Amino acid sequence: MQVIEFIISILRFAFTISVVSFAYFTFKNIRFMRTSFGHKFVVGSVAMSLMTSIIGTLYYYYFPSLKLITFSIWIFALLLLIIGCTIRGMQLKRHFQLSLFRTFLQIPQGKLYFAAITILIIVSLPSYILALLSPLLPGYNWFTIVQLNSWIFANFILMFAEKNLYYMFRSKDEIVKYWGDDDIAWLEEDELVCESYGDLTNYCVLAAIPYVGKKSLKNVLINYFENTPVLFEGSKIRNNGTIDVKDVVKNLENIYSKGRVTTICMLFGELNRNLMEILSDATSHKYAKEIYEKGFRDIRKRYKNKPVLLNILRSLPDDILEPERFGLMSKDELEVKVRERTITLEKLTEELEKANKELKGLDKMKSDFIDIASHELRTPMTPIKSLVQLIEEGELERMSESRRETLFRTLNSSIDRLTSTVSEMLDISRLEKVELKLEPLSMHRIVEKAIAGLAAQIEEKKHTVSMNIPKELPLVQGDRILISNLVINLLSNAVRYSPDRSSITISSHKEGNNLHTMVSDTGIGIPKDDLTEIFRPFYQVEDVEHRKSGGVGLGLNIVRGIAERHGGKVWVLSELGKGSTFHFIIPLKAVECRKKEV
């Protein structure tokens, strides 16, 4: 009896060693199988087995009353082991497309698990029950010996299974060989996301290198790594410009386990948005989009279309595989997306309507220009042509002196009108391109010369022009030719549109840092509805067919352009039948420019 008890003690020690060995490799595999629900049951079984070893030793030597508790814990451990292995088998069954039994026999670890569970059920369980009934049966210690031997044998088989798994996990090629790459996802979900997103990033980096350059992309990656060390700390870039994803995987423990996959996708997604923007600038958005869509389809095929890859799809730039992304959205997300698209569509519709309105306006301006230009060019050509015919027919010599003078005055006026029309057309086209030659100018001198230049027209219509511009006013900073044209345009309009013997006043005063000048007349005035329109090109208050005054409707547009080019502005106040006052302001020259009056 003492020999049997000695053997039982040795077997109990061996059983403890077998359980510890099994637990050692099982717990080491947690790092690789943290997402496997089945492995959690196996870990629970190991914990229960350790408790069985400890409590069994106590009941055998010190507390016989713990016999039933020990049995209950061991039964619970066996159930957890069976459930865990079954879940593993069900997960692997999808890959092998076989029955659960044949799936276990397909892989080496499955055979070991099946053998261990068979021993525990067929040998360990009956012998344990018989050992519990030992008071009723002689030679019960032999049942205990059989029970312990079967436990030891089964635990060592399980230990070898977990050990083989551990070394397989250290070599990805072995996993693919025995388990198939379809099963990487449930074994290591965050690593799968990291590696697949890394593969997608590298695919797009290689596509961008011919257009952007390896050095430029390397700088972009390095800067991003420095700004996001939580995932990319210590990550290296290979000689071909791609990321060494193994270095990135090592940093996964830096991210809190809850929401780790989401964080990985967010960090990789931001990097890929930057890369896509760079590739779009170097090529086109369409090409960059095609590269990303092709890259995602490739990794989805390579990783067997695992559900976790949908997290990658959600984090890609918005218009990548858009129809598929809509299928992933919840009802609330779709409603938000529809509202956003509706708002965008409404804005685009408004912009389209505005552009269409502008096009119609431009089309009307073109028609107006053709009508006005043809009228303005044809009108002065008529007297010129008539005079040429008179000269050809010899009628000019038979005319009286006064008649000839009238014809030559008409001819001269027609040539001036034709020259003015062409000049206005040239001025409006050159206004935006001409480089300003800024110099200190005296508004008194500018207006004085303008009045002198229009003296003939003023005298012809018997107008009275008065100038109220003190000589001591500060100088303005401007282009001499353009400022002169501005004043001449306003003054000539006042002369042209005012009835004979009207009064025209030009005045200026300092207003803050500007010089404010006004040209007032007592002419026909401007209708209220036309006040905001008269500065548009080719705009005419009168109908083309009934116009009494010349011009192509560019004068006031030129005036506004000159004022704005100098940092000033122009506007008009008018009352129909009582006259108009045109205002314009031009910035003053610096104080030191007053020394010289131009």
Coordinates of C-alpha atoms in Angstrom, one line a residue:
M1 CA 0.0 0.0 0.0
Q2 CA 2.8 2.4 0.8
V3 CA 4.3 1.7 -2.7
I4 CA 1.0 2.5 -4.4
E5 CA 0.7 5.8 -2.4
F6 CA 4.3 6.7 -3.4
I7 CA 3.4 6.0 -7.0
I8 CA 0.3 8.2 -6.7
S9 CA 2.3 11.0 -5.2
I10 CA 4.8 10.9 -8.1
L11 CA 1.9 10.8 -10.5
R12 CA 0.3 13.8 -8.9
F13 CA 3.5 15.7 -9.2
A14 CA 3.8 14.7 -12.8
F15 CA 0.2 15.8 -13.3
T16 CA 1.0 19.2 -11.9
I17 CA 4.0 19.5 -14.2
S18 CA 1.9 18.5 -17.2
V19 CA -0.8 21.1 -16.3
V20 CA 1.8 23.9 -15.9
S21 CA 3.4 23.0 -19.2
F22 CA 0.0 23.1 -20.9
A23 CA -0.8 26.4 -19.2
Y24 CA 2.6 27.9 -20.2
F25 CA 2.1 27.6 -24.0
T26 CA -1.6 28.3 -23.8
F27 CA -1.0 31.6 -22.1
K28 CA 1.8 32.4 -24.5
N29 CA -0.6 32.0 -27.4
I30 CA -3.0 34.6 -25.9
R31 CA -0.9 37.3 -27.6
F32 CA -1.6 35.7 -31.0
M33 CA -5.2 34.6 -30.4
R34 CA -6.6 37.5 -28.4
T35 CA -9.6 37.8 -30.7
S36 CA -10.4 34.0 -30.7
F37 CA -13.4 33.3 -28.6
G38 CA -12.6 29.6 -28.6
H39 CA -9.1 30.2 -27.2
K40 CA -10.7 32.0 -24.2
F41 CA -12.5 28.8 -23.3
V42 CA -9.3 26.8 -23.6
V43 CA -7.6 29.3 -21.3
G44 CA -10.5 28.9 -18.8
S45 CA -10.0 25.1 -19.0
V46 CA -6.3 25.5 -18.2
A47 CA -7.1 27.6 -15.2
M48 CA -9.6 25.1 -13.9
S49 CA -7.1 22.3 -14.4
L50 CA -4.6 24.2 -12.3
M51 CA -7.2 24.5 -9.6
T52 CA -7.9 20.8 -9.9
S53 CA -4.2 20.0 -9.3
I54 CA -4.0 22.2 -6.3
I55 CA -7.3 21.3 -4.6
G56 CA -6.8 17.6 -5.5
T57 CA -3.5 17.5 -3.7
L58 CA -5.2 19.1 -0.6
Y59 CA -8.0 16.7 -0.6
Y60 CA -5.8 13.6 -1.0
Y61 CA -3.4 14.5 1.8
Y62 CA -5.3 16.8 4.1
F63 CA -9.1 17.4 3.4
P64 CA -10.9 14.3 2.0
S65 CA -14.1 16.3 2.1
L66 CA -12.9 18.3 -0.9
K67 CA -13.3 15.2 -3.1
L68 CA -16.6 16.2 -4.8
I69 CA -15.4 19.9 -5.2
T70 CA -12.3 18.6 -7.0
F71 CA -14.4 16.4 -9.3
S72 CA -16.8 19.3 -10.1
I73 CA -13.9 21.6 -11.0
W74 CA -12.3 19.0 -13.2
I75 CA -15.6 18.3 -15.0
F76 CA -16.0 22.1 -15.6
A77 CA -12.4 22.2 -17.0
L78 CA -13.2 19.3 -19.4
L79 CA -16.4 21.0 -20.6
L80 CA -14.5 24.3 -21.2
L81 CA -11.8 22.4 -23.2
I82 CA -14.4 20.7 -25.3
I83 CA -16.4 23.9 -26.0
G84 CA -13.2 25.8 -26.8
C85 CA -11.9 23.2 -29.2
T86 CA -15.3 22.9 -30.8
I87 CA -15.5 26.7 -31.5
R88 CA -12.0 26.5 -33.0
G89 CA -13.1 23.7 -35.2
M90 CA -16.2 25.5 -36.3
Q91 CA -14.1 28.5 -37.3
L92 CA -11.6 26.4 -39.2
K93 CA -14.5 24.4 -40.9
R94 CA -15.3 27.5 -43.1
H95 CA -11.8 27.2 -44.6
F96 CA -11.6 23.5 -45.2
Q97 CA -15.3 23.1 -46.2
L98 CA -15.4 19.8 -44.3
S99 CA -17.3 18.3 -41.4
L100 CA -16.2 19.2 -37.9
F101 CA -14.7 15.8 -37.3
R102 CA -12.8 15.8 -40.6
T103 CA -11.6 19.3 -40.0
F104 CA -9.9 18.2 -36.7
L105 CA -8.2 15.5 -38.6
Q106 CA -7.1 17.8 -41.4
I107 CA -4.5 19.7 -39.2
P108 CA -1.8 18.4 -36.8
Q109 CA -3.1 20.4 -33.8
G110 CA -6.6 19.2 -34.4
K111 CA -5.5 15.5 -34.2
L112 CA -3.7 16.2 -30.9
Y113 CA -6.7 18.0 -29.4
F114 CA -9.0 15.2 -30.6
A115 CA -6.7 12.5 -29.1
A116 CA -6.5 14.3 -25.8
I117 CA -10.2 14.9 -25.4
T118 CA -10.9 11.2 -26.4
I119 CA -8.5 10.0 -23.6
L120 CA -10.1 12.3 -21.1
I121 CA -13.6 11.2 -21.9
I122 CA -13.1 7.5 -22.4
V123 CA -10.4 6.8 -19.8
S124 CA -10.1 9.7 -17.3
L125 CA -13.8 10.3 -16.7
P126 CA -14.7 6.6 -15.9
S127 CA -11.6 6.0 -13.7
Y128 CA -12.2 9.3 -11.8
I129 CA -15.8 8.2 -11.1
L130 CA -14.7 4.8 -10.0
A131 CA -12.0 6.4 -7.8
L132 CA -14.7 8.5 -6.1
L133 CA -16.6 5.3 -5.4
S134 CA -13.5 3.8 -3.7
P135 CA -15.2 3.1 -0.4
L136 CA -17.4 0.6 -2.1
L137 CA -14.8 -1.0 -4.3
P138 CA -11.6 -2.8 -3.4
G139 CA -8.3 -1.8 -5.0
Y140 CA -9.6 1.7 -5.6
N141 CA -6.0 3.1 -5.7
W142 CA -5.5 1.4 -9.1
F143 CA -8.4 3.5 -10.5
T144 CA -6.6 6.6 -9.2
I145 CA -3.4 5.6 -10.9
V146 CA -5.2 5.0 -14.2
Q147 CA -7.0 8.4 -13.8
L148 CA -3.7 10.3 -13.1
N149 CA -1.9 8.6 -15.9
S150 CA -4.6 9.5 -18.4
W151 CA -4.6 13.1 -17.1
I152 CA -0.8 13.4 -17.5
F153 CA -0.9 11.8 -21.0
A154 CA -3.7 14.0 -22.1
N155 CA -2.2 17.2 -20.7
F156 CA 1.2 16.5 -22.4
I157 CA -0.7 16.0 -25.7
L158 CA -2.4 19.3 -25.2
M159 CA 0.9 21.0 -24.3
F160 CA 2.4 19.7 -27.6
A161 CA -0.6 21.0 -29.5
E162 CA -0.3 24.5 -28.0
K163 CA 3.5 24.4 -28.4
N164 CA 3.1 23.7 -32.1
L165 CA 0.6 26.5 -32.4
Y166 CA 3.0 28.9 -30.7
Y167 CA 5.8 28.1 -33.2
M168 CA 3.4 28.4 -36.1
F169 CA 2.3 31.8 -35.0
R170 CA 6.0 32.9 -35.0
S171 CA 6.1 31.9 -38.6
K172 CA 3.3 33.3 -40.8
D173 CA 4.2 30.9 -43.6
E174 CA 3.5 28.0 -41.4
I175 CA 0.0 29.4 -40.5
V176 CA -0.8 29.8 -44.2
K177 CA 0.5 26.3 -44.9
Y178 CA -1.5 24.4 -42.2
W179 CA -4.3 26.7 -41.2
G180 CA -4.8 28.7 -44.4
D181 CA -4.6 32.5 -44.5
D182 CA -8.3 32.7 -44.2
D183 CA -7.9 32.1 -40.4
I184 CA -5.4 34.9 -39.7
A185 CA -8.3 37.3 -39.2
W186 CA -9.9 35.5 -36.3
L187 CA -6.5 34.8 -34.7
E188 CA -5.1 38.4 -34.9
E189 CA -7.7 41.0 -36.1
D190 CA -5.7 44.1 -35.3
E191 CA -2.5 42.7 -36.9
L192 CA -4.6 41.8 -40.0
V193 CA -5.9 45.3 -40.3
C194 CA -2.4 46.8 -39.7
E195 CA -0.8 44.5 -42.3
S196 CA -3.6 44.8 -44.9
Y197 CA -3.7 48.6 -44.6
G198 CA 0.1 48.7 -44.7
D199 CA -0.1 46.7 -48.0
L200 CA -2.6 49.1 -49.4
T201 CA -0.5 52.1 -48.4
N202 CA 2.6 50.5 -50.0
Y203 CA 0.7 49.7 -53.2
C204 CA -0.3 53.3 -53.6
V205 CA 3.2 54.6 -52.6
L206 CA 4.7 52.4 -55.4
A207 CA 2.1 53.8 -57.9
A208 CA 3.0 57.4 -56.9
I209 CA 6.8 57.1 -57.0
P210 CA 7.1 57.5 -60.9
Y211 CA 5.1 60.8 -60.7
V212 CA 6.1 62.3 -57.3
G213 CA 9.6 60.8 -56.7
K214 CA 10.9 58.4 -54.1
K215 CA 12.6 61.1 -52.1
S216 CA 9.5 63.4 -51.8
L217 CA 7.3 60.5 -50.7
K218 CA 9.9 59.3 -48.2
N219 CA 9.9 62.8 -46.6
V220 CA 6.1 62.7 -46.4
L221 CA 6.1 59.3 -44.7
I222 CA 8.9 60.4 -42.3
N223 CA 7.0 63.5 -41.3
Y224 CA 3.8 61.6 -40.7
F225 CA 5.7 59.0 -38.6
E226 CA 7.1 61.7 -36.4
N227 CA 3.7 63.2 -35.9
T228 CA 2.0 59.9 -35.0
P229 CA 4.5 58.0 -32.9
V230 CA 1.8 55.9 -31.2
L231 CA 1.6 53.6 -34.2
F232 CA 4.6 54.5 -36.4
E233 CA 7.4 55.0 -33.8
G234 CA 10.6 53.3 -35.1
S235 CA 9.0 52.3 -38.4
K236 CA 11.5 52.0 -41.2
I237 CA 11.2 52.8 -44.9
R238 CA 12.6 50.2 -47.3
N239 CA 15.0 51.0 -50.2
N240 CA 12.1 50.8 -52.7
G241 CA 10.2 53.6 -50.7
T242 CA 7.6 51.3 -49.0
I243 CA 6.9 50.9 -45.3
D244 CA 8.2 48.0 -43.3
V245 CA 4.8 46.9 -41.8
K246 CA 6.5 44.6 -39.3
D247 CA 7.8 47.6 -37.4
V248 CA 4.3 49.1 -37.3
V249 CA 2.8 45.8 -35.9
K250 CA 5.3 46.0 -33.0
N251 CA 3.6 49.2 -31.9
L252 CA 0.1 47.8 -31.6
E253 CA 0.5 47.3 -27.9
N254 CA 0.9 51.1 -27.6
I255 CA -2.8 51.5 -28.5
Y256 CA -5.5 50.6 -26.0
S257 CA -7.1 47.3 -26.9
K258 CA -10.6 48.7 -26.9
G259 CA -11.1 50.4 -30.2
R260 CA -7.6 49.4 -31.5
V261 CA -8.8 48.5 -34.9
T262 CA -10.7 51.8 -35.3
T263 CA -7.5 53.8 -34.2
I264 CA -5.3 51.9 -36.7
C265 CA -7.8 52.7 -39.5
M266 CA -8.0 56.3 -38.5
L267 CA -4.2 56.8 -38.5
F268 CA -3.6 54.9 -41.7
G269 CA -6.6 56.6 -43.3
E270 CA -5.2 60.1 -42.6
L271 CA -1.8 59.0 -44.1
N272 CA -3.5 57.7 -47.2
R273 CA -5.6 60.8 -47.6
N274 CA -2.3 62.8 -47.7
L275 CA -0.9 60.4 -50.2
M276 CA -4.0 60.5 -52.4
E277 CA -3.9 64.3 -52.4
I278 CA -0.2 64.2 -53.5
L279 CA -1.0 61.7 -56.3
S280 CA -4.0 63.7 -57.4
D281 CA -1.9 66.9 -57.7
A282 CA 0.8 65.0 -59.7
T283 CA -1.6 63.2 -62.0
S284 CA -5.4 63.6 -61.7
H285 CA -8.0 62.8 -59.1
K286 CA -9.5 60.2 -61.4
Y287 CA -6.2 58.3 -61.6
A288 CA -5.6 58.5 -57.9
K289 CA -9.1 57.2 -57.2
E290 CA -8.6 54.3 -59.6
I291 CA -5.3 53.4 -57.9
Y292 CA -6.9 53.3 -54.5
E293 CA -9.9 51.3 -55.6
K294 CA -7.7 48.7 -57.4
G295 CA -5.4 48.5 -54.3
F296 CA -8.3 47.9 -52.0
R297 CA -9.8 45.2 -54.2
D298 CA -6.4 43.5 -54.3
I299 CA -6.0 43.4 -50.5
R300 CA -9.6 42.3 -50.1
K301 CA -8.9 39.4 -52.4
R302 CA -5.6 38.6 -50.7
Y303 CA -7.1 38.6 -47.2
K304 CA -10.2 36.6 -48.3
N305 CA -12.7 39.5 -48.0
K306 CA -12.6 39.4 -44.2
P307 CA -15.3 41.6 -42.5
V308 CA -12.7 43.5 -40.6
L309 CA -11.5 45.0 -43.9
L310 CA -14.8 47.0 -44.0
N311 CA -13.2 49.2 -41.3
I312 CA -10.5 50.0 -43.9
L313 CA -13.1 50.8 -46.5
R314 CA -14.9 53.2 -44.1
S315 CA -11.7 55.1 -43.4
L316 CA -10.6 55.6 -47.0
P317 CA -11.3 59.0 -48.7
D318 CA -15.0 59.7 -49.2
D319 CA -15.3 59.0 -52.9
I320 CA -13.4 55.7 -53.0
L321 CA -15.8 52.8 -53.8
E322 CA -18.7 55.0 -52.8
P323 CA -21.5 52.6 -53.8
E324 CA -20.0 49.9 -51.5
R325 CA -19.6 52.4 -48.6
F326 CA -23.3 53.3 -48.8
G327 CA -24.1 49.6 -48.2
L328 CA -22.1 49.8 -44.9
M329 CA -24.0 52.8 -43.5
S330 CA -26.8 52.7 -41.0
K331 CA -30.1 54.4 -41.6
D332 CA -29.1 57.5 -39.7
E333 CA -25.8 57.7 -41.5
L334 CA -27.5 57.4 -44.9
E335 CA -30.0 60.1 -43.9
V336 CA -27.1 62.4 -43.0
K337 CA -25.3 61.6 -46.2
V338 CA -28.5 62.3 -48.2
R339 CA -28.9 65.7 -46.5
E340 CA -25.3 66.5 -47.2
R341 CA -25.7 65.6 -50.9
T342 CA -29.0 67.5 -51.1
I343 CA -27.3 70.6 -49.7
T344 CA -24.4 70.2 -52.1
L345 CA -26.8 69.6 -55.1
E346 CA -28.7 72.7 -54.1
K347 CA -25.5 74.8 -54.0
L348 CA -24.4 73.4 -57.4
T349 CA -27.9 74.2 -58.8
E350 CA -27.7 77.8 -57.5
E351 CA -24.1 78.1 -58.9
L352 CA -25.3 76.7 -62.2
E353 CA -28.3 79.1 -62.4
K354 CA -26.0 82.0 -61.5
A355 CA -23.5 80.9 -64.2
N356 CA -26.3 80.5 -66.7
K357 CA -27.6 84.0 -65.8
E358 CA -24.1 85.4 -66.2
L359 CA -23.8 83.7 -69.6
K360 CA -27.1 85.2 -70.7
G361 CA -25.8 88.5 -69.5
L362 CA -22.6 88.1 -71.5
D363 CA -24.6 87.0 -74.5
K364 CA -26.7 90.1 -74.2
M365 CA -23.6 92.2 -73.8
K366 CA -22.2 90.7 -76.9
S367 CA -25.4 91.5 -78.9
D368 CA -25.5 95.0 -77.5
F369 CA -21.8 95.5 -78.4
I370 CA -22.4 94.3 -81.9
D371 CA -25.4 96.6 -82.3
I372 CA -23.7 99.6 -80.7
A373 CA -20.4 99.1 -82.4
S374 CA -21.9 98.7 -85.8
H375 CA -24.0 101.8 -85.2
E376 CA -21.1 103.9 -83.9
L377 CA -18.8 102.8 -86.7
R378 CA -21.4 103.1 -89.5
T379 CA -22.7 106.6 -88.4
P380 CA -19.4 108.5 -88.9
M381 CA -18.6 106.6 -92.0
T382 CA -21.7 107.9 -93.8
P383 CA -20.6 111.6 -94.1
I384 CA -17.0 110.5 -94.9
K385 CA -18.2 108.3 -97.8
S386 CA -20.5 111.1 -99.0
L387 CA -17.6 113.6 -99.1
V388 CA -15.4 111.2 -101.0
Q389 CA -18.2 110.8 -103.6
L390 CA -18.5 114.6 -104.0
I391 CA -14.8 114.9 -104.5
E392 CA -14.8 112.1 -107.1
E393 CA -17.7 113.7 -109.0
G394 CA -16.0 117.2 -108.9
E395 CA -18.9 118.7 -107.0
L396 CA -16.7 120.1 -104.2
E397 CA -15.2 122.8 -106.5
R398 CA -18.6 124.1 -107.5
M399 CA -19.7 124.5 -103.8
S400 CA -19.6 127.8 -101.9
E401 CA -16.9 128.4 -99.4
S402 CA -19.3 128.3 -96.5
R403 CA -20.8 125.0 -97.8
R404 CA -17.3 123.4 -98.0
E405 CA -16.4 124.6 -94.5
T406 CA -19.6 122.9 -93.2
L407 CA -18.8 119.7 -95.0
F408 CA -15.2 119.7 -93.6
R409 CA -16.4 120.3 -90.1
T410 CA -18.8 117.4 -90.4
L411 CA -16.0 115.3 -91.8
N412 CA -13.7 116.2 -88.9
S413 CA -16.4 115.5 -86.4
S414 CA -17.0 112.1 -87.9
I415 CA -13.3 111.2 -87.8
D416 CA -13.1 112.3 -84.2
R417 CA -16.1 110.2 -83.3
L418 CA -14.7 107.2 -85.1
T419 CA -11.3 107.7 -83.4
S420 CA -13.1 108.0 -80.0
T421 CA -15.0 104.8 -80.6
V422 CA -11.9 102.8 -81.5
S423 CA -9.9 104.3 -78.6
E424 CA -12.6 103.3 -76.1
M425 CA -12.5 99.8 -77.3
L426 CA -8.8 99.7 -77.1
D427 CA -8.8 101.3 -73.6
I428 CA -11.2 98.7 -72.1
S429 CA -9.1 95.8 -73.4
R430 CA -5.8 97.3 -72.1
L431 CA -7.0 98.6 -68.8
E432 CA -6.4 95.4 -66.8
K433 CA -3.0 94.7 -68.5
V434 CA -1.4 98.1 -68.4
E435 CA 1.2 98.6 -65.6
L436 CA 0.5 101.8 -63.6
K437 CA 3.2 104.5 -63.8
L438 CA 2.5 106.1 -60.4
E439 CA 3.6 109.7 -59.8
P440 CA 2.4 112.6 -57.7
L441 CA -0.4 114.5 -59.5
S442 CA -2.2 117.7 -59.0
M443 CA -6.0 117.3 -59.5
H444 CA -6.2 121.1 -60.2
R445 CA -3.8 120.7 -63.1
I446 CA -5.5 117.5 -64.4
V447 CA -8.9 119.1 -64.5
E448 CA -7.6 122.3 -66.0
K449 CA -6.0 120.4 -68.9
A450 CA -9.2 118.3 -69.4
I451 CA -11.4 121.5 -69.7
A452 CA -8.9 122.9 -72.2
G453 CA -9.0 119.7 -74.2
L454 CA -12.8 119.8 -74.4
A455 CA -13.0 123.6 -75.0
A456 CA -14.4 123.2 -78.6
Q457 CA -17.3 120.9 -77.5
I458 CA -18.0 123.2 -74.5
E459 CA -18.0 126.3 -76.7
E460 CA -20.2 124.6 -79.3
K461 CA -22.9 123.8 -76.7
K462 CA -22.5 127.2 -75.0
H463 CA -21.9 125.5 -71.6
T464 CA -20.5 127.2 -68.5
V465 CA -17.8 125.0 -66.8
S466 CA -16.6 126.1 -63.3
M467 CA -13.7 124.5 -61.4
N468 CA -13.7 124.6 -57.6
I469 CA -10.4 122.9 -56.8
P470 CA -7.9 124.7 -54.6
K471 CA -4.3 124.6 -55.8
E472 CA -3.1 123.8 -52.3
L473 CA -4.9 120.5 -52.2
P474 CA -2.6 117.5 -51.5
L475 CA -1.3 115.5 -54.4
V476 CA -2.7 112.2 -55.4
Q477 CA -0.7 109.1 -56.3
G478 CA -1.7 108.0 -59.8
D479 CA -1.0 107.3 -63.4
R480 CA -1.1 110.6 -65.3
I481 CA -2.7 109.2 -68.5
L482 CA -5.3 107.1 -66.8
I483 CA -6.4 109.8 -64.3
S484 CA -6.6 112.2 -67.2
N485 CA -8.8 109.8 -69.1
L486 CA -11.0 109.4 -66.1
V487 CA -11.7 113.1 -65.8
I488 CA -12.1 113.6 -69.5
N489 CA -14.6 110.8 -69.7
L490 CA -16.8 112.3 -66.9
L491 CA -16.5 115.8 -68.2
S492 CA -17.2 114.8 -71.8
N493 CA -20.3 112.9 -70.6
A494 CA -21.5 116.0 -68.8
V495 CA -21.0 118.1 -71.9
R496 CA -22.6 115.6 -74.2
Y497 CA -25.8 114.9 -72.1
S498 CA -26.5 118.4 -70.9
P499 CA -28.7 120.7 -72.9
D500 CA -27.2 123.8 -74.4
R501 CA -26.2 126.6 -72.1
S502 CA -26.0 124.3 -69.0
S503 CA -23.8 124.7 -66.0
I504 CA -21.1 122.1 -65.2
T505 CA -19.1 122.2 -61.9
I506 CA -16.0 120.2 -61.0
S507 CA -14.9 120.4 -57.4
S508 CA -12.5 118.5 -55.1
H509 CA -11.7 118.3 -51.4
K510 CA -9.6 116.2 -49.1
E511 CA -11.6 113.4 -47.3
G512 CA -9.5 111.4 -44.9
N513 CA -6.6 109.8 -46.8
N514 CA -8.4 110.3 -50.2
L515 CA -9.1 113.1 -52.6
H516 CA -12.8 113.3 -53.4
T517 CA -13.7 114.8 -56.8
M518 CA -17.2 115.6 -58.1
V519 CA -18.4 116.4 -61.6
S520 CA -21.9 117.9 -61.6
D521 CA -24.2 118.9 -64.4
T522 CA -27.7 120.2 -64.9
G523 CA -28.5 117.8 -67.7
I524 CA -31.1 115.2 -68.5
G525 CA -30.3 113.1 -65.5
I526 CA -30.4 109.3 -65.2
P527 CA -33.4 107.1 -64.4
K528 CA -33.2 105.5 -60.9
D529 CA -33.3 102.0 -62.3
D530 CA -30.3 102.7 -64.5
L531 CA -28.0 104.1 -61.7
T532 CA -26.5 100.7 -60.8
E533 CA -26.2 99.6 -64.4
I534 CA -24.5 102.4 -66.2
F535 CA -21.0 101.3 -65.1
R536 CA -21.4 98.0 -66.9
P537 CA -19.7 97.6 -70.2
F538 CA -21.8 98.5 -73.3
Y539 CA -24.7 99.7 -71.2
Q540 CA -26.7 102.5 -72.8
V541 CA -29.6 104.3 -71.2
E542 CA -31.0 105.1 -74.7
D543 CA -32.1 102.5 -77.2
V544 CA -29.6 101.9 -79.9
E545 CA -32.0 102.9 -82.7
H546 CA -33.0 106.2 -81.0
R547 CA -29.7 107.4 -79.6
K548 CA -28.9 111.0 -80.0
S549 CA -25.5 110.9 -78.4
G550 CA -22.6 108.7 -79.6
G551 CA -20.4 106.2 -77.8
V552 CA -20.3 102.5 -77.3
G553 CA -21.2 102.5 -73.7
L554 CA -17.6 101.9 -72.4
G555 CA -16.8 105.3 -71.0
L556 CA -18.2 104.8 -67.5
N557 CA -16.9 101.2 -67.3
I558 CA -13.4 102.6 -68.1
V559 CA -13.9 105.3 -65.4
R560 CA -14.8 102.6 -62.8
G561 CA -11.8 100.4 -63.9
I562 CA -9.3 103.3 -63.6
A563 CA -10.6 104.3 -60.1
E564 CA -10.5 100.7 -58.9
R565 CA -7.0 100.2 -60.3
H566 CA -5.9 103.1 -58.1
G567 CA -7.5 101.7 -55.0
G568 CA -10.4 104.2 -55.3
K569 CA -14.1 104.0 -56.3
V570 CA -16.7 105.8 -58.3
W571 CA -20.5 106.3 -57.9
V572 CA -23.3 108.6 -59.1
L573 CA -26.2 110.5 -57.7
S574 CA -28.8 111.7 -60.1
E575 CA -32.4 112.9 -60.4
L576 CA -34.2 112.6 -63.8
G577 CA -34.6 116.0 -65.5
K578 CA -32.3 117.8 -63.0
G579 CA -28.9 116.5 -63.7
S580 CA -26.2 114.2 -62.2
T581 CA -23.2 114.3 -60.0
F582 CA -20.4 111.7 -60.5
H583 CA -18.2 111.1 -57.5
F584 CA -14.8 109.5 -57.5
I585 CA -12.1 109.2 -54.8
I586 CA -8.4 108.5 -55.3
P587 CA -5.8 107.8 -52.5
L588 CA -3.5 110.7 -51.7
K589 CA 0.2 110.7 -52.2
A590 CA 2.5 110.6 -49.2
V591 CA 3.3 114.0 -47.6
E592 CA 6.8 114.2 -49.0
C593 CA 5.4 114.2 -52.6
R594 CA 3.8 117.6 -52.0
K595 CA 7.2 119.3 -52.6
K596 CA 6.7 119.0 -56.3
E597 CA 3.5 119.9 -58.1
V598 CA 3.1 118.2 -61.4

